[in-house]
Structures are given as structure tokens and as C-alpha cells.
Amino acid sequence: MARQLVFELGHRPASGREDFLIAPSNEAAVALIDAWPDWPDRIVALSGPSGSGKTHLAEVWRMASGAVSLRPDMLASADIPGLVAQRAIILEDLETLTSKGERALFHLLNLVRAEEAFLLITSREALARLPLALPDLTSRLKAVPQIELGPPDDVLLAGILVKLFDDRQLRVTPAVVSYLASRIERSVKAAREAVAELDIASLSGKRPITVPLAAEILGRQGEMPL
């Protein structure tokens, strides 16, 4: 039987506050975002591995605060006073900062405090472990209140899988979710890849998403299919 040609057109994941799944690994970060504007400091940070929820929580805060977003590679040419005038700023993926942007970041941190604006930083690495050239910037970042998000536990990983399937408008049985959650790497990245591959395999082969199909996909990925 001929397989159906499938084009991966992408989809928009739900990213509202009500879509964020709370578990012990992220509840402190959720509480911090929910507490705004009553933060412990004008500058706060979320750190954790890829897929741990940093970007989702940053988007939740952006919708609540009207924050503007930028990345470290934009700092060197950014209008820092203009950014701070927006009153709320998100700086994502600070681990990608290069020496070229360090002085601009130092200026941004100082001006955010002076103007009593707000800055949310996200990073895969803890701020104190970032390899920076400017000692003054290192000391500034070490003083920033930071919450670390951990990898998802079993319950959270299952909930993430359900959400990822829902984002693609796919209906699967609890047996499929349980099978995947007990076998894939404990990360949102792995869950996202597994769901995407199952979606494509289901469409191309005109097959429902079942445990046997999940076993087939995990076998291709080198995960534990049994």
C-alpha cells in the first residue's frame, strides 16, 4: 500500500498560563511569575535545561506585563535606554552571550535598577557559571535572584505528552502516554520529538497512534521499545 506524502506544516503550541503544567520541578518558577510585580528584585532569572519551561513562563510574563523580548546577540546594538523605557524586558538564552554584548548587558542591568523597570532573564546555565570576561558583570549576575527548573518527573512528563498531543489535535489513549513516558528521555525535547514523529507516521501510514506504533518509532530513535 502506498504511503501518504506528509508535509510537516508546524503548529502553534498553547502557551498561556492555564496551559503550563505545574509540578515540583517548576512550581517555584511558576510562583515567581505569578507574584509579579511583587518580585524579590527588579531583575530575576530562570535557569534550567532546554524544554524545562523557561520560554513558556517568559511568554506568560510577557502577556501579563507587556514586556519586550530580546536575545543576547541583539544587546551590542540595542537602544538600552529605549528598552528600559518599555518598563519590562525579557532577555532569553543568556548562555549565548558573547564578550561583544557584555558591556551592554552591564549597562542594561544598572539602568533597569536605576529606572525601577523589570527584567526577566532565562538561561540554560546558572548565571554564576557563565564564562564572562567582565568581573563587574559577573558580580552583578551572581546577585540576581534565580530559580532553577529541573527536568520533568513521571507525572509531569505524562502531562507534557498529553499537552503536546492536544496541541496537534491528536487523541491518544492513556496507554500510549504511559508507554512513552516510561521509555523516552526525561525531557520536553524528547517528548516533542516523539509526538512529532508519531504524528507524521500516523498520517503517512494512515494508522492510528497506538502502542505498537509508538514502539516502532522509539525503535527507530534507539529508545527502549520493549
Tab-separated table of C-alpha atoms in Angstrom:
chain	number	residue	atom	x	y	z
A	1	MET	CA	0.000	0.000	0.000
A	2	ALA	CA	1.376	3.405	-0.974
A	3	ARG	CA	2.239	5.688	1.903
A	4	GLN	CA	0.703	9.148	2.043
A	5	LEU	CA	3.099	12.041	1.456
A	6	VAL	CA	3.088	14.231	4.574
A	7	PHE	CA	4.234	17.839	4.848
A	8	GLU	CA	5.171	18.959	8.370
A	9	LEU	CA	3.474	22.370	8.414
A	10	GLY	CA	4.047	23.004	12.077
A	11	HIS	CA	1.546	24.048	14.705
A	12	ARG	CA	1.225	26.689	17.368
A	13	PRO	CA	1.653	25.262	20.871
A	14	ALA	CA	-0.661	26.601	23.547
A	15	SER	CA	1.439	28.939	25.691
A	16	GLY	CA	-0.957	30.605	28.123
A	17	ARG	CA	-0.699	30.435	31.902
A	18	GLU	CA	-3.516	27.876	32.031
A	19	ASP	CA	-1.560	25.640	29.632
A	20	PHE	CA	1.511	25.398	31.849
A	21	LEU	CA	1.691	22.144	33.801
A	22	ILE	CA	2.829	22.599	37.401
A	23	ALA	CA	4.989	20.047	39.193
A	24	PRO	CA	7.620	20.118	41.960
A	25	SER	CA	10.336	20.724	39.355
A	26	ASN	CA	8.841	24.059	38.283
A	27	GLU	CA	6.419	25.237	40.978
A	28	ALA	CA	8.842	27.792	42.437
A	29	ALA	CA	9.324	29.357	38.996
A	30	VAL	CA	5.561	29.472	38.423
A	31	ALA	CA	5.080	31.133	41.803
A	32	LEU	CA	7.688	33.758	40.896
A	33	ILE	CA	5.977	34.632	37.599
A	34	ASP	CA	2.575	34.735	39.283
A	35	ALA	CA	3.909	37.048	42.000
A	36	TRP	CA	4.838	39.869	39.600
A	37	PRO	CA	5.052	42.799	40.204
A	38	ASP	CA	5.830	41.786	43.793
A	39	TRP	CA	9.158	40.219	42.858
A	40	PRO	CA	12.055	39.971	45.317
A	41	ASP	CA	14.122	42.122	42.954
A	42	ARG	CA	13.721	44.204	39.798
A	43	ILE	CA	15.810	41.584	37.985
A	44	VAL	CA	15.120	37.861	38.293
A	45	ALA	CA	16.279	34.801	36.389
A	46	LEU	CA	15.028	31.343	35.419
A	47	SER	CA	17.594	28.689	34.587
A	48	GLY	CA	17.256	25.095	33.505
A	49	PRO	CA	17.721	22.673	30.622
A	50	SER	CA	16.154	23.077	27.219
A	51	GLY	CA	12.436	22.318	27.339
A	52	SER	CA	12.093	22.801	31.095
A	53	GLY	CA	9.534	25.590	30.648
A	54	LYS	CA	11.610	28.781	30.739
A	55	THR	CA	10.346	30.131	27.428
A	56	HIS	CA	6.734	29.241	28.230
A	57	LEU	CA	6.911	31.075	31.554
A	58	ALA	CA	8.638	34.033	29.908
A	59	GLU	CA	5.762	34.204	27.432
A	60	VAL	CA	3.248	34.068	30.286
A	61	TRP	CA	5.014	37.023	31.898
A	62	ARG	CA	5.229	38.883	28.582
A	63	MET	CA	1.456	38.642	28.179
A	64	ALA	CA	0.937	39.865	31.745
A	65	SER	CA	3.487	42.685	31.686
A	66	GLY	CA	3.690	43.742	28.050
A	67	ALA	CA	7.421	43.064	28.140
A	68	VAL	CA	9.660	43.425	25.094
A	69	SER	CA	11.919	40.479	24.245
A	70	LEU	CA	15.488	40.352	23.054
A	71	ARG	CA	18.337	37.910	22.744
A	72	PRO	CA	21.976	38.362	23.769
A	73	ASP	CA	23.164	38.835	20.179
A	74	MET	CA	20.973	41.962	19.981
A	75	LEU	CA	22.483	43.658	23.028
A	76	ALA	CA	25.524	45.299	21.455
A	77	SER	CA	23.418	47.307	19.001
A	78	ALA	CA	20.347	47.752	21.199
A	79	ASP	CA	18.974	51.087	22.366
A	80	ILE	CA	19.314	50.294	26.064
A	81	PRO	CA	17.544	53.451	27.373
A	82	GLY	CA	14.742	52.833	24.878
A	83	LEU	CA	14.365	49.247	26.059
A	84	VAL	CA	14.267	50.238	29.721
A	85	ALA	CA	11.648	52.866	28.900
A	86	GLN	CA	9.348	49.975	27.993
A	87	ARG	CA	9.396	49.115	31.751
A	88	ALA	CA	9.542	45.325	31.280
A	89	ILE	CA	12.158	43.320	29.377
A	90	ILE	CA	12.805	39.631	28.701
A	91	LEU	CA	16.355	38.536	27.883
A	92	GLU	CA	16.324	34.908	26.769
A	93	ASP	CA	19.116	32.349	26.414
A	94	LEU	CA	21.758	34.314	28.284
A	95	GLU	CA	24.150	31.366	27.924
A	96	THR	CA	24.658	32.510	24.303
A	97	LEU	CA	26.060	35.896	25.384
A	98	THR	CA	29.430	36.768	23.865
A	99	SER	CA	32.010	39.276	25.063
A	100	LYS	CA	30.673	41.705	22.461
A	101	GLY	CA	27.449	42.132	24.418
A	102	GLU	CA	28.795	42.128	27.970
A	103	ARG	CA	29.152	45.896	28.404
A	104	ALA	CA	25.664	46.451	27.002
A	105	LEU	CA	24.264	43.914	29.471
A	106	PHE	CA	26.101	45.608	32.344
A	107	HIS	CA	24.545	48.911	31.265
A	108	LEU	CA	21.116	47.262	30.981
A	109	LEU	CA	21.276	45.800	34.489
A	110	ASN	CA	22.289	49.126	36.010
A	111	LEU	CA	19.655	51.116	34.141
A	112	VAL	CA	16.849	48.659	34.944
A	113	ARG	CA	17.565	49.155	38.641
A	114	ALA	CA	18.003	52.916	38.357
A	115	GLU	CA	14.715	53.346	36.465
A	116	GLU	CA	12.861	50.729	38.545
A	117	ALA	CA	11.924	48.700	35.481
A	118	PHE	CA	11.722	44.885	35.390
A	119	LEU	CA	13.991	42.354	33.686
A	120	LEU	CA	13.437	38.600	33.368
A	121	ILE	CA	16.489	36.584	32.274
A	122	THR	CA	16.425	32.970	31.091
A	123	SER	CA	19.451	30.727	30.710
A	124	ARG	CA	20.279	27.061	30.341
A	125	GLU	CA	23.224	27.616	32.671
A	126	ALA	CA	23.106	29.086	36.154
A	127	LEU	CA	24.119	32.747	35.926
A	128	ALA	CA	27.028	32.251	38.320
A	129	ARG	CA	28.532	29.632	35.983
A	130	LEU	CA	28.502	31.728	32.814
A	131	PRO	CA	32.038	32.313	31.430
A	132	LEU	CA	32.132	36.110	31.395
A	133	ALA	CA	35.051	38.455	30.766
A	134	LEU	CA	33.805	41.432	32.814
A	135	PRO	CA	34.272	40.869	36.571
A	136	ASP	CA	31.715	43.585	37.414
A	137	LEU	CA	29.115	41.872	35.252
A	138	THR	CA	29.838	38.536	36.925
A	139	SER	CA	29.238	40.050	40.358
A	140	ARG	CA	26.024	41.732	39.196
A	141	LEU	CA	24.628	38.480	37.822
A	142	LYS	CA	25.599	36.497	40.911
A	143	ALA	CA	23.394	38.870	42.922
A	144	VAL	CA	20.320	38.260	40.739
A	145	PRO	CA	17.635	36.087	42.404
A	146	GLN	CA	17.433	32.905	40.356
A	147	ILE	CA	15.164	29.875	40.275
A	148	GLU	CA	16.288	26.660	38.628
A	149	LEU	CA	13.783	24.491	36.798
A	150	GLY	CA	14.516	20.786	36.862
A	151	PRO	CA	13.719	18.052	34.345
A	152	PRO	CA	10.123	16.755	34.429
A	153	ASP	CA	9.162	13.908	36.767
A	154	ASP	CA	6.960	10.982	35.625
A	155	VAL	CA	3.657	12.747	36.247
A	156	LEU	CA	4.769	15.985	34.600
A	157	LEU	CA	6.250	14.164	31.603
A	158	ALA	CA	2.947	12.359	31.056
A	159	GLY	CA	1.103	15.665	31.298
A	160	ILE	CA	3.506	17.241	28.800
A	161	LEU	CA	2.881	14.399	26.353
A	162	VAL	CA	-0.876	14.874	26.670
A	163	LYS	CA	-0.472	18.616	26.034
A	164	LEU	CA	1.769	18.037	23.003
A	165	PHE	CA	-0.757	15.641	21.510
A	166	ASP	CA	-3.540	18.136	22.243
A	167	ASP	CA	-1.566	20.939	20.574
A	168	ARG	CA	-1.623	18.844	17.405
A	169	GLN	CA	-5.279	17.923	17.917
A	170	LEU	CA	-4.347	14.257	18.284
A	171	ARG	CA	-6.303	11.943	20.535
A	172	VAL	CA	-4.408	9.054	22.083
A	173	THR	CA	-5.141	6.548	24.812
A	174	PRO	CA	-3.605	6.703	28.292
A	175	ALA	CA	-1.737	3.501	27.405
A	176	VAL	CA	0.193	5.328	24.677
A	177	VAL	CA	1.056	8.199	27.018
A	178	SER	CA	2.176	5.812	29.758
A	179	TYR	CA	4.244	3.779	27.306
A	180	LEU	CA	6.072	6.849	26.015
A	181	ALA	CA	6.553	8.452	29.435
A	182	SER	CA	8.272	5.338	30.787
A	183	ARG	CA	10.648	4.980	27.833
A	184	ILE	CA	11.701	8.319	26.372
A	185	GLU	CA	14.434	10.553	27.763
A	186	ARG	CA	13.113	12.652	30.630
A	187	SER	CA	12.973	15.950	28.751
A	188	VAL	CA	10.447	18.074	26.925
A	189	LYS	CA	12.678	17.969	23.840
A	190	ALA	CA	12.429	14.172	23.678
A	191	ALA	CA	8.667	14.298	24.252
A	192	ARG	CA	8.247	16.883	21.488
A	193	GLU	CA	10.293	14.799	19.035
A	194	ALA	CA	8.388	11.596	19.839
A	195	VAL	CA	4.993	13.250	19.377
A	196	ALA	CA	6.065	14.880	16.110
A	197	GLU	CA	7.336	11.579	14.713
A	198	LEU	CA	4.169	9.768	15.773
A	199	ASP	CA	2.058	12.432	14.092
A	200	ILE	CA	3.969	12.074	10.828
A	201	ALA	CA	3.996	8.255	10.963
A	202	SER	CA	0.277	8.147	11.673
A	203	LEU	CA	-0.561	10.433	8.761
A	204	SER	CA	1.837	8.897	6.252
A	205	GLY	CA	0.772	5.348	7.018
A	206	LYS	CA	-2.888	6.170	7.727
A	207	ARG	CA	-2.518	4.381	11.056
A	208	PRO	CA	-3.941	5.301	14.454
A	209	ILE	CA	-1.456	6.244	17.170
A	210	THR	CA	-1.157	3.078	19.222
A	211	VAL	CA	1.397	1.435	21.496
A	212	PRO	CA	2.742	-0.717	18.613
A	213	LEU	CA	3.277	2.403	16.501
A	214	ALA	CA	4.962	4.122	19.455
A	215	ALA	CA	7.231	1.082	19.882
A	216	GLU	CA	8.130	1.271	16.211
A	217	ILE	CA	9.016	4.966	16.474
A	218	LEU	CA	11.092	4.517	19.619
A	219	GLY	CA	12.888	1.622	17.962
A	220	ARG	CA	13.940	3.975	15.162
A	221	GLN	CA	15.124	6.545	17.704
A	222	GLY	CA	17.142	3.993	19.630
A	223	GLU	CA	14.993	4.307	22.746
A	224	MET	CA	13.677	1.326	24.732
A	225	PRO	CA	10.841	-0.145	22.642
A	226	LEU	CA	10.050	-3.094	24.889
